[in-house]
Short mmCIF file of C-alpha atoms in Angstrom, two decimals:
data_model
loop_
_atom_site.label_atom_id
_atom_site.label_comp_id
_atom_site.label_asym_id
_atom_site.label_seq_id
_atom_site.Cartn_x
_atom_site.Cartn_y
_atom_site.Cartn_z
CA MET A 26 92.92 85.60 66.47
CA TRP A 27 90.94 88.15 68.45
CA ALA A 28 87.27 86.33 67.60
CA GLY A 29 85.50 84.82 70.83
CA PRO A 30 82.61 84.78 73.09
CA MET A 31 82.14 87.95 75.38
CA ALA A 32 82.90 86.99 79.05
CA LYS A 33 80.03 87.69 81.59
CA GLN A 34 79.92 91.52 82.18
CA LEU A 35 79.58 92.67 86.01
CA PRO A 36 76.35 94.87 86.41
CA THR A 37 77.93 98.33 85.67
CA SER A 38 77.36 101.21 83.18
CA ARG A 39 80.88 101.31 82.00
CA PRO A 40 82.75 98.00 80.61
CA VAL A 41 85.29 96.27 83.27
CA ILE A 42 88.75 96.55 82.34
CA GLY A 43 89.56 92.95 81.99
CA THR A 44 86.38 91.91 80.15
CA PRO A 45 86.90 90.80 76.47
CA ALA A 46 85.17 92.87 73.70
CA PRO A 47 84.37 91.24 70.49
CA GLN A 48 85.95 92.85 67.66
CA SER A 49 84.15 94.10 64.40
CA HIS A 50 85.58 94.80 60.68
CA GLY A 51 84.48 98.50 61.63
CA PHE A 52 87.05 98.36 64.63
CA VAL A 53 89.85 97.04 62.49
CA ARG A 54 89.32 99.98 60.27
CA VAL A 55 89.49 102.24 62.67
CA VAL A 56 92.95 100.54 64.14
CA ALA A 57 94.02 100.83 60.31
CA LEU A 58 93.21 104.50 60.34
CA VAL A 59 94.81 105.40 63.71
CA ALA A 60 98.03 103.59 63.18
CA SER A 61 98.55 104.66 59.47
CA ALA A 62 98.06 108.59 61.50
CA ALA A 63 100.57 107.35 64.15
CA ALA A 64 103.13 106.43 61.66
CA ILE A 65 102.67 109.77 59.98
CA VAL A 66 102.80 111.63 62.85
CA SER A 67 106.32 109.94 63.71
CA LEU A 68 107.47 110.45 60.14
CA ALA A 69 106.33 113.89 59.60
CA GLY A 70 109.23 116.24 59.71
CA SER A 71 111.69 113.29 60.51
CA TRP A 72 114.00 114.29 57.77
CA ILE A 73 114.84 117.73 59.34
CA PRO A 74 116.92 116.72 62.20
CA SER A 75 120.38 115.87 61.65
CA LEU A 76 121.28 112.29 62.00
CA TRP A 77 123.32 111.90 65.39
CA GLY A 78 126.20 109.46 66.50
CA ASP A 79 123.90 106.23 66.97
CA GLU A 80 122.36 106.63 63.97
CA ALA A 81 125.82 107.18 62.13
CA ALA A 82 126.63 103.58 63.73
CA SER A 83 123.41 102.53 62.09
CA VAL A 84 123.72 103.64 58.63
CA MET A 85 127.48 103.13 58.16
CA SER A 86 127.10 99.63 59.37
CA ALA A 87 124.00 98.98 56.93
CA THR A 88 125.79 100.46 53.93
CA ARG A 89 128.71 98.15 54.20
CA SER A 90 128.84 94.71 52.37
CA LEU A 91 127.05 91.91 54.29
CA PRO A 92 130.59 90.02 54.56
CA SER A 93 132.25 93.34 56.06
CA LEU A 94 128.93 93.75 58.17
CA ILE A 95 129.17 90.29 59.45
CA ALA A 96 133.07 90.84 60.18
CA MET A 97 132.56 93.86 62.46
CA LEU A 98 129.77 92.13 64.28
CA GLY A 99 132.26 89.83 65.41
CA THR A 100 134.08 92.66 67.35
CA VAL A 101 131.36 95.28 68.03
CA ASP A 102 127.57 95.78 68.24
CA ALA A 103 126.59 92.41 67.73
CA VAL A 104 123.32 93.10 69.92
CA HIS A 105 122.31 95.32 66.85
CA GLY A 106 123.36 92.81 64.39
CA THR A 107 119.73 91.88 63.19
CA TYR A 108 118.55 95.55 62.74
CA TYR A 109 121.55 96.46 60.93
CA VAL A 110 120.88 93.68 58.40
CA GLY A 111 117.45 94.45 58.07
CA LEU A 112 118.64 97.97 57.51
CA HIS A 113 121.22 97.04 54.87
CA PHE A 114 118.81 95.48 52.72
CA TRP A 115 116.03 98.52 53.17
CA LEU A 116 118.67 100.99 52.23
CA GLY A 117 119.66 98.60 49.05
CA LEU A 118 116.37 99.61 47.90
CA PHE A 119 115.52 103.05 49.08
CA GLY A 120 118.96 104.84 49.74
CA ALA A 121 120.35 106.59 52.94
CA SER A 122 118.74 109.57 53.09
CA PRO A 123 117.57 110.89 56.68
CA PHE A 124 113.82 110.19 55.34
CA SER A 125 114.76 106.67 54.04
CA VAL A 126 116.53 105.61 57.17
CA ARG A 127 114.11 106.73 59.62
CA LEU A 128 111.07 105.66 57.74
CA PRO A 129 111.09 102.06 58.92
CA SER A 130 110.72 103.20 62.48
CA ALA A 131 107.76 105.25 61.86
CA LEU A 132 106.21 102.12 60.38
CA ALA A 133 107.08 100.05 63.42
CA VAL A 134 105.12 102.88 65.68
CA GLY A 135 102.32 102.15 63.45
CA ALA A 136 102.48 98.78 63.95
CA THR A 137 102.83 99.43 67.79
CA VAL A 138 99.59 101.35 68.07
CA ALA A 139 97.52 98.77 66.36
CA ALA A 140 99.03 96.44 68.97
CA VAL A 141 98.17 98.70 71.69
CA MET A 142 94.50 99.39 70.48
CA LEU A 143 93.42 95.48 69.74
CA ILE A 144 95.09 95.03 73.43
CA ALA A 145 92.68 97.65 74.96
CA ARG A 146 89.45 96.59 73.13
CA ARG A 147 90.11 92.83 74.13
CA LEU A 148 90.29 93.80 77.73
CA ALA A 149 88.24 97.34 77.93
CA SER A 150 86.36 99.06 75.37
CA THR A 151 86.28 100.86 71.85
CA ARG A 152 86.17 104.10 73.54
CA ILE A 153 89.78 103.37 75.80
CA ALA A 154 90.86 101.59 72.70
CA ILE A 155 90.83 104.47 70.23
CA ALA A 156 91.92 106.86 73.16
CA ALA A 157 94.85 104.41 74.07
CA GLY A 158 95.66 104.57 70.19
CA ILE A 159 95.94 108.35 69.72
CA ILE A 160 97.60 108.79 72.92
CA CYS A 161 100.31 106.22 71.97
CA ALA A 162 100.85 108.18 68.73
CA VAL A 163 101.79 111.45 70.37
CA VAL A 164 103.74 110.08 73.33
CA PRO A 165 107.15 111.79 73.20
CA ARG A 166 109.25 108.91 73.56
CA VAL A 167 107.15 107.13 70.83
CA THR A 168 107.14 110.27 68.49
CA TYR A 169 111.30 110.13 69.17
CA MET A 170 112.15 106.66 68.44
CA GLY A 171 109.72 106.87 65.49
CA ALA A 172 112.00 109.43 63.95
CA GLU A 173 115.31 107.67 64.82
CA ALA A 174 117.21 104.95 62.32
CA ARG A 175 117.81 102.83 65.76
CA SER A 176 116.05 99.49 66.65
CA SER A 177 113.75 101.09 69.62
CA ALA A 178 110.46 101.36 67.53
CA PHE A 179 110.87 97.74 66.77
CA ALA A 180 111.44 96.71 70.06
CA ALA A 181 108.31 98.40 71.10
CA ALA A 182 106.48 96.85 68.27
CA VAL A 183 107.56 93.25 69.16
CA VAL A 184 106.62 93.80 72.94
CA ALA A 185 103.33 95.09 71.99
CA TRP A 186 102.41 92.26 69.94
CA LEU A 187 104.08 89.72 72.11
CA THR A 188 101.88 91.17 74.59
CA ALA A 189 98.63 90.87 72.40
CA LEU A 190 99.70 87.19 71.85
CA LEU A 191 100.14 86.64 75.66
CA LEU A 192 96.26 87.53 76.01
CA ASP A 193 95.24 85.91 73.08
CA LEU A 194 96.99 82.65 74.54
CA VAL A 195 95.13 83.35 77.91
CA HIS A 196 91.79 83.71 76.19
CA ARG A 197 91.88 80.41 74.26
CA HIS A 198 92.72 78.66 77.75
CA ASN A 199 93.97 75.76 75.81
CA PRO A 200 95.80 77.12 72.40
CA GLY A 201 97.36 74.69 70.14
CA ARG A 202 101.08 74.26 69.85
CA ARG A 203 101.64 76.63 66.99
CA TRP A 204 100.53 79.52 69.14
CA TRP A 205 103.21 78.58 71.71
CA ILE A 206 105.39 78.21 68.96
CA ALA A 207 104.59 82.02 67.68
CA TYR A 208 104.93 83.56 71.06
CA ALA A 209 108.37 81.71 71.33
CA ALA A 210 109.63 82.99 67.71
CA LEU A 211 108.66 86.31 68.51
CA LEU A 212 110.17 86.66 71.68
CA ALA A 213 113.21 85.00 70.04
CA VAL A 214 113.39 87.70 67.30
CA GLY A 215 112.55 90.51 69.76
CA ILE A 216 115.71 89.76 71.89
CA TYR A 217 117.68 89.77 68.72
CA LEU A 218 116.33 93.04 67.69
CA PHE A 219 117.18 94.71 71.08
CA LEU A 220 118.43 92.78 74.27
CA TYR A 221 116.19 94.34 76.58
CA VAL A 222 112.95 92.76 74.93
CA ALA A 223 113.75 89.81 77.25
CA LEU A 224 112.53 91.98 80.21
CA ILE A 225 109.11 91.77 79.07
CA VAL A 226 109.07 87.97 80.20
CA VAL A 227 109.31 89.28 83.98
CA ALA A 228 106.28 91.48 83.23
CA HIS A 229 104.27 88.79 81.47
CA ALA A 230 104.85 86.81 84.39
CA VAL A 231 103.41 89.23 86.95
CA ILE A 232 100.57 89.49 84.50
CA LEU A 233 100.13 85.41 84.58
CA LEU A 234 100.27 85.73 88.43
CA THR A 235 96.82 87.74 88.36
CA VAL A 236 95.11 85.28 86.09
CA ARG A 237 93.33 82.15 86.70
CA THR A 238 95.33 79.74 84.50
CA ASP A 239 96.04 75.94 85.24
CA LYS A 240 99.54 74.15 85.86
CA ALA A 241 99.48 72.94 82.37
CA PHE A 242 99.04 76.60 80.53
CA LEU A 243 102.07 77.71 82.72
CA THR A 244 104.23 74.96 82.12
CA ARG A 245 103.68 75.49 78.12
CA TRP A 246 104.25 79.26 78.59
CA VAL A 247 107.53 78.56 80.54
CA GLY A 248 108.65 76.01 77.93
CA SER A 249 108.15 78.66 75.36
CA VAL A 250 109.90 81.29 77.08
CA ALA A 251 112.84 78.93 77.81
CA ALA A 252 112.89 77.81 74.03
CA ALA A 253 113.33 81.67 73.22
CA LEU A 254 115.96 82.23 75.49
CA ILE A 255 117.88 79.19 74.39
CA ALA A 256 117.42 80.49 70.67
CA ALA A 257 118.61 84.05 71.73
CA THR A 258 121.47 82.49 73.69
CA PRO A 259 124.22 83.90 70.94
CA VAL A 260 122.86 87.59 71.60
CA PHE A 261 123.33 87.20 75.35
CA ILE A 262 127.09 85.83 74.82
CA TRP A 263 127.78 88.41 72.54
CA ALA A 264 126.42 91.04 75.13
CA LEU A 265 128.58 89.75 77.71
CA LEU A 266 131.48 89.57 75.42
CA GLU A 267 130.86 93.32 74.40
CA ARG A 268 129.71 94.83 77.77
CA LYS A 269 132.38 97.46 77.85
CA GLN A 270 130.58 99.24 75.08
CA ILE A 271 128.02 100.42 77.63
CA ALA A 272 130.36 101.07 80.42
CA PHE A 273 130.26 104.65 80.00
CA LEU A 274 126.58 104.50 81.23
CA GLY A 275 128.49 104.03 84.92
CA HIS A 276 129.44 107.45 84.46
CA ARG A 277 126.58 109.11 83.69
CA ASP A 278 123.94 110.94 85.93
CA GLU A 279 120.61 109.30 84.64
CA ILE A 280 118.70 108.42 87.83
CA THR A 281 117.26 111.64 89.13
CA PHE A 282 113.71 112.46 89.76
CA PRO A 283 113.33 114.92 86.69
CA LYS A 284 114.93 112.68 84.35
CA LEU A 285 112.68 109.62 85.60
CA ALA A 286 109.67 111.74 85.61
CA VAL A 287 109.75 113.90 82.96
CA SER A 288 112.56 112.82 80.26
CA LEU A 289 112.28 108.90 80.47
CA TRP A 290 108.81 108.91 78.50
CA PHE A 291 107.11 112.44 78.34
CA GLY A 292 109.90 114.87 77.12
CA GLN A 293 108.83 118.10 79.05
CA PRO A 294 107.50 119.06 82.53
CA LEU A 295 103.76 119.69 80.75
CA PHE A 296 103.06 116.71 79.42
CA ALA A 297 104.76 114.65 81.96
CA THR A 298 102.17 116.41 84.48
CA ALA A 299 99.59 115.47 82.53
CA ALA A 300 100.56 111.86 82.03
CA TRP A 301 101.41 111.05 85.67
CA ALA A 302 98.01 112.72 86.71
CA LEU A 303 96.11 110.20 84.55
CA ILE A 304 98.45 107.33 84.90
CA GLY A 305 97.78 107.91 89.13
CA CYS A 306 94.15 108.06 88.32
CA ALA A 307 94.26 104.73 86.47
CA LEU A 308 96.08 103.24 89.22
CA ALA A 309 94.02 104.40 91.92
CA ALA A 310 90.91 103.28 90.51
CA ALA A 311 92.28 99.84 89.95
CA VAL A 312 93.22 99.65 93.81
CA VAL A 313 89.59 100.63 94.51
CA VAL A 314 88.36 98.10 92.10
CA TRP A 315 90.58 95.40 93.54
CA ARG A 316 89.73 96.22 97.20
CA SER A 317 85.73 96.35 96.03
CA ASN A 318 85.92 92.93 94.46
CA THR A 319 87.97 91.30 97.45
CA LEU A 320 85.57 92.65 100.17
CA ALA A 321 82.69 91.45 97.76
CA GLY A 322 83.97 88.05 97.43
CA LEU A 323 84.52 88.06 93.75
CA LYS A 324 87.86 86.66 93.52
CA GLY A 325 87.20 85.20 89.79
CA GLN A 326 86.69 88.62 88.50
CA PHE A 327 89.64 90.38 89.35
CA ARG A 328 91.69 87.40 88.61
CA LYS A 329 90.87 87.56 84.93
CA PRO A 330 93.40 89.56 82.67
CA ARG A 331 92.72 93.20 83.45
CA LEU A 332 94.21 95.97 81.37
CA ASP A 333 95.36 98.35 84.09
CA VAL A 334 97.25 95.32 85.61
CA VAL A 335 98.69 94.29 82.14
CA ALA A 336 99.88 98.07 81.20
CA ALA A 337 101.21 98.65 84.83
CA SER A 338 103.22 95.41 84.69
CA TRP A 339 104.55 96.30 81.17
CA LEU A 340 105.26 100.05 82.23
CA ILE A 341 106.92 99.33 85.49
CA VAL A 342 108.40 95.79 85.96
CA PRO A 343 111.23 96.64 83.06
CA ALA A 344 111.91 99.89 84.72
CA VAL A 345 112.54 98.47 88.20
CA ILE A 346 114.88 95.90 86.80
CA LEU A 347 117.00 98.05 84.63
CA ILE A 348 116.84 100.89 87.16
CA GLY A 349 117.42 98.95 90.23
CA SER A 350 120.42 97.02 88.63
CA ASN A 351 122.17 100.02 87.12
CA PRO A 352 124.10 100.88 90.88
CA VAL A 353 125.49 97.46 90.25
CA VAL A 354 126.15 97.10 86.69
CA PRO A 355 125.61 99.92 84.30
CA VAL A 356 122.57 98.78 82.25
CA TYR A 357 120.54 101.70 82.11
CA ALA A 358 119.76 104.54 79.75
CA ALA A 359 116.28 106.06 78.87
CA ARG A 360 116.03 105.08 75.57
CA TYR A 361 116.45 101.40 76.56
CA LEU A 362 112.88 101.61 78.21
CA SER A 363 111.21 103.00 75.02
CA CYS A 364 109.45 99.66 74.99
CA SER A 365 107.22 100.61 77.90
CA ALA A 366 106.06 103.68 76.64
CA PRO A 367 102.76 102.40 74.93
CA ALA A 368 102.03 100.98 78.31
CA ALA A 369 102.05 104.53 79.59
CA ALA A 370 99.40 105.35 76.73
CA ILE A 371 97.41 102.56 77.93
CA LEU A 372 97.32 103.75 81.48
CA MET A 373 96.96 107.51 80.64
CA ALA A 374 93.62 106.38 78.49
CA ILE A 375 92.41 104.14 81.21
CA GLY A 376 92.71 107.35 83.60
CA LEU A 377 91.20 109.57 80.94
CA ASP A 378 87.88 107.33 80.71
CA ARG A 379 87.83 107.06 84.91
CA ALA A 380 88.43 110.90 85.16
CA VAL A 381 85.12 111.60 82.75
CA ARG A 382 83.13 108.53 84.13
CA GLY A 383 82.98 106.90 80.48
CA ARG A 384 81.33 109.90 79.00
CA THR A 385 82.23 110.50 75.39
CA ARG A 386 82.45 114.40 74.92
CA PRO A 387 84.30 115.24 77.90
CA LEU A 388 86.65 112.04 76.93
CA ALA A 389 86.97 113.59 73.34
CA ALA A 390 87.80 117.15 74.85
CA LEU A 391 90.36 115.70 77.35
CA LEU A 392 92.03 113.47 74.72
CA LEU A 393 92.31 116.75 72.34
CA ALA A 394 94.20 118.44 75.42
CA VAL A 395 96.71 115.83 75.88
CA VAL A 396 97.67 116.05 72.07
CA LEU A 397 98.05 119.56 72.71
CA CYS A 398 100.40 119.21 75.63
CA ALA A 399 102.42 116.63 73.34
CA ALA A 400 102.81 119.18 70.56
CA PRO A 401 105.67 121.49 71.91
CA VAL A 402 107.56 118.33 72.40
CA TRP A 403 107.00 116.87 68.80
CA ILE A 404 107.80 120.18 67.40
CA SER A 405 111.17 120.56 69.52
CA GLN A 406 112.02 116.95 68.55
CA ARG A 407 111.86 118.02 65.08
CA GLY A 408 114.44 120.90 65.35
CA SER A 409 117.35 120.65 63.18
CA ASN A 410 119.71 120.09 66.01
CA ALA A 411 117.28 118.15 68.18
CA LYS A 412 118.73 114.49 67.95
CA ASN A 413 121.52 114.85 71.05
CA ASN A 414 122.47 118.19 69.49
CA SER A 415 123.87 116.87 66.75
CA ASP A 416 124.82 119.18 63.70
CA PHE A 417 126.36 116.65 60.94
CA ALA A 418 123.67 118.22 58.60
CA ASP A 419 124.81 121.87 59.13
CA ILE A 420 128.53 120.68 58.90
CA GLY A 421 127.70 119.16 55.24
CA ALA A 422 125.62 122.40 54.48
CA THR A 423 128.36 124.69 55.54
CA ILE A 424 131.15 122.74 53.37
CA ALA A 425 128.78 122.20 50.45
CA ALA A 426 128.30 125.96 50.45
CA HIS A 427 131.87 127.15 50.40
CA ALA A 428 134.30 124.59 49.77
CA SER A 429 135.70 123.74 46.17
CA PRO A 430 136.47 120.29 44.35
CA GLY A 431 140.22 119.64 45.14
CA ASP A 432 140.28 121.17 48.61
CA ALA A 433 141.18 119.17 51.51
CA ILE A 434 139.39 118.32 54.56
CA ALA A 435 140.47 117.41 58.09
CA PHE A 436 138.65 116.76 61.24
CA ASP A 437 138.97 116.94 65.14
CA GLU A 438 139.51 113.47 66.10
CA SER A 439 140.02 114.17 69.78
CA VAL A 440 136.35 113.65 70.99
CA ARG A 441 134.42 110.17 71.19
CA PRO A 442 133.66 108.54 67.87
CA SER A 443 129.83 109.09 68.39
CA ARG A 444 130.53 112.97 68.38
CA ARG A 445 133.54 113.32 65.61
CA PRO A 446 132.38 115.79 62.90
CA ARG A 447 134.08 113.02 60.45
CA LEU A 448 130.88 111.28 60.60
CA ALA A 449 129.29 114.13 58.54
CA MET A 450 131.14 113.16 55.65
CA HIS A 451 129.58 109.65 55.84
CA LEU A 452 126.07 110.68 56.61
CA TYR A 453 125.95 113.50 54.09
CA PRO A 454 128.47 112.50 51.24
CA ALA A 455 127.19 114.55 48.78
CA ASP A 456 128.27 117.76 50.41
CA PHE A 457 131.88 116.49 50.43
CA ALA A 458 131.99 115.19 46.96
CA GLY A 459 135.31 116.16 45.40
CA LEU A 460 137.15 116.82 48.69
CA ARG A 461 140.57 115.28 49.58
CA ASP A 462 140.25 113.40 53.10
CA VAL A 463 143.73 114.28 53.82
CA THR A 464 143.60 112.47 57.44
CA LEU A 465 142.18 109.31 56.58
CA ASP A 466 144.02 106.36 57.99
CA PHE A 467 141.95 103.41 57.69
CA ALA A 468 138.23 103.41 56.47
CA TYR A 469 135.78 101.93 58.60
CA ASP A 470 134.12 99.67 56.10
CA ALA A 471 137.77 98.14 55.37
CA GLY A 472 138.20 97.00 59.11
CA THR A 473 135.82 95.80 62.00
CA SER A 474 135.19 99.20 63.91
CA TRP A 475 132.06 100.93 62.82
CA TYR A 476 134.17 104.16 62.45
CA ASP A 477 137.32 105.38 60.53
CA THR A 478 140.67 105.48 62.28
CA ALA A 479 142.54 108.86 61.33
CA TYR A 480 145.66 110.94 61.92
CA ASP A 481 145.47 114.33 63.42
CA VAL A 482 146.78 117.03 61.10
CA HIS A 483 150.53 116.87 62.39
CA ASP A 484 151.06 113.29 61.59
CA ALA A 485 149.10 113.53 58.28
CA ALA A 486 151.57 116.12 57.30
CA ALA A 487 154.21 113.87 58.27
CA HIS A 488 153.08 111.35 55.87
CA GLY A 489 152.78 113.88 53.03
CA ARG A 490 149.13 114.14 52.98
CA LEU A 491 149.20 117.91 52.80
CA ASP A 492 152.13 117.98 50.08
CA GLY A 493 150.67 120.27 47.29
CA VAL A 494 147.65 121.29 49.38
CA GLU A 495 146.73 124.92 48.97
CA ARG A 496 143.35 125.19 50.91
CA VAL A 497 142.20 123.09 54.14
CA TRP A 498 139.16 123.05 55.70
CA LEU A 499 139.46 121.98 59.44
CA VAL A 500 136.26 120.87 61.14
CA GLU A 501 136.50 120.83 64.82
CA TYR A 502 134.35 119.95 67.84
CA ALA A 503 133.37 123.15 69.70
CA GLY A 504 134.08 122.16 73.40
CA PRO A 505 136.51 123.46 75.82
CA ALA A 506 139.94 124.31 74.64
CA GLY A 507 141.68 120.98 74.54
CA ALA A 508 143.47 118.47 72.28
CA HIS A 509 141.86 119.53 69.05
CA ASP A 510 143.40 122.65 69.27
CA ALA A 511 146.58 121.11 68.09
CA ASP A 512 145.30 120.79 64.68
CA ALA A 513 145.03 124.39 64.32
CA LEU A 514 148.21 124.62 65.52
CA ALA A 515 149.84 122.38 63.25
CA LEU A 516 148.21 124.07 60.06
CA GLU A 517 149.82 127.48 61.27
CA THR A 518 153.16 125.79 61.84
CA LEU A 519 152.63 124.49 58.34
CA GLY A 520 152.15 128.04 57.05
CA TYR A 521 148.57 128.12 56.52
CA MET A 522 146.70 131.07 57.40
CA ALA A 523 143.09 131.04 58.75
CA VAL A 524 140.70 133.26 56.48
CA ALA A 525 137.39 132.29 57.32
CA GLU A 526 135.36 130.69 60.11
CA TYR A 527 131.77 129.29 60.59
CA GLY A 528 129.88 128.26 63.67
CA THR A 529 127.50 125.78 63.57
CA HIS A 530 125.39 124.41 66.52
CA ARG A 531 128.19 122.34 68.17
CA SER A 532 131.26 122.40 65.51
CA GLU A 533 133.55 125.09 64.32
CA ILE A 534 134.65 124.98 60.51
CA GLN A 535 137.82 126.92 59.38
CA GLU A 536 139.29 127.81 56.04
CA TYR A 537 142.97 127.66 56.06
CA VAL A 538 145.00 128.61 52.81
CA LEU A 539 148.50 129.06 51.83
CA PRO A 540 149.69 132.82 51.52
CA GLY A 541 149.91 133.67 48.10
CA THR A 542 146.91 131.39 46.98
CA VAL A 543 143.86 132.51 45.61
CA GLY A 544 141.35 133.23 48.64
#
């Protein structure tokens, strides 16, 4: 796929960003090594952070029976259905431990890094390709999605390989029909995995505007895109019907300078400062080259695929569309632009190469500095409560350490579904073995929602759920005083007395017993 003659080089000591470099078996081995290392970086420590609300939706959906899952997708989360189905079969083979459910995402990061390196080698040099691969492996948004049981890492892999395929199509000039079918199929699969993969089409259009192609090529590209979008029509319809699921985004203040400049892709200010400095260097160099070529009349040279143009389009275009649309329709969250993080790595690699003027040793030194800047972010991502401050694992560990078989357990149901402490019981079921769920009304896998419906303590008692119960464990979300306080009051009204309390990161666990029973 990557074989082909070298384009004529300009007389310069460094590779032109946009001149194809030949592939070799040695480079393929380097790609395999760096991609494998990237997967390991994402996977390492991935089992430490507690699973969080969105991952609960993934795991609980994927552990349903297929008929139950399909029924659920008819009412909620249809846009994630392809990922859930794939995860269903994965968990059937490897179980639902935090390590297992996050492993596929780490593997997807490895695939993403491989595509990034092939793109950079094709359009620039081995040196830039290796730097881009290493940087991509440690970009905070990449290491975050590589340790999360969601579809973001897979979407990023699809976008990266789709971009690699586009460049191959351009290089072939007159590719056969099978290559166009492959492009359309990969785009459609990507949209089914994650709806916003469709945004890369606009970025690809921008790339093609800078490339000397004939009308027949553009017609085939438009036809392939149209075929993919038609094939993905069901997911667009589902997204429209279920749009209320993300209506809450309209109430969040996500579009601020610190969040866009730091949190979006780079995690912490130190890494963000280094990243934007290198990206700025790459873009500034691109402008200089463009102006120089224009003044020299070398229009044919800068109209070939250029790595800086490809990466800038990939990084900027989806972001502009989502962020620009958000004031009208709430469609933006930082994680929705995870697909663009690999493009940032490519631009950073170009910036590094430009900064050191292609010298290998200074490049290696600066590359090491970038990796060291990323290390604190990676460490923070591996904390026990790193995922959205979730403490479901802590809840499970506390219950396992103190509760006894036959005890009853009740959960705070007053907070939004993704934060309900009840999720801990489904994510870490071994910790709750032998306990009586006295507030459950309707189990999630018996209906079409991804979460249980449950009574509060007062209603559970009215239904006789607490009859004969001597000890109750109450797990509450530790927020401002509010509706969940009613559960503690209800237990006290029923004659229970609090005898112990345990605090986790954002939850409170209280042990209630009837007077006269064994403590």
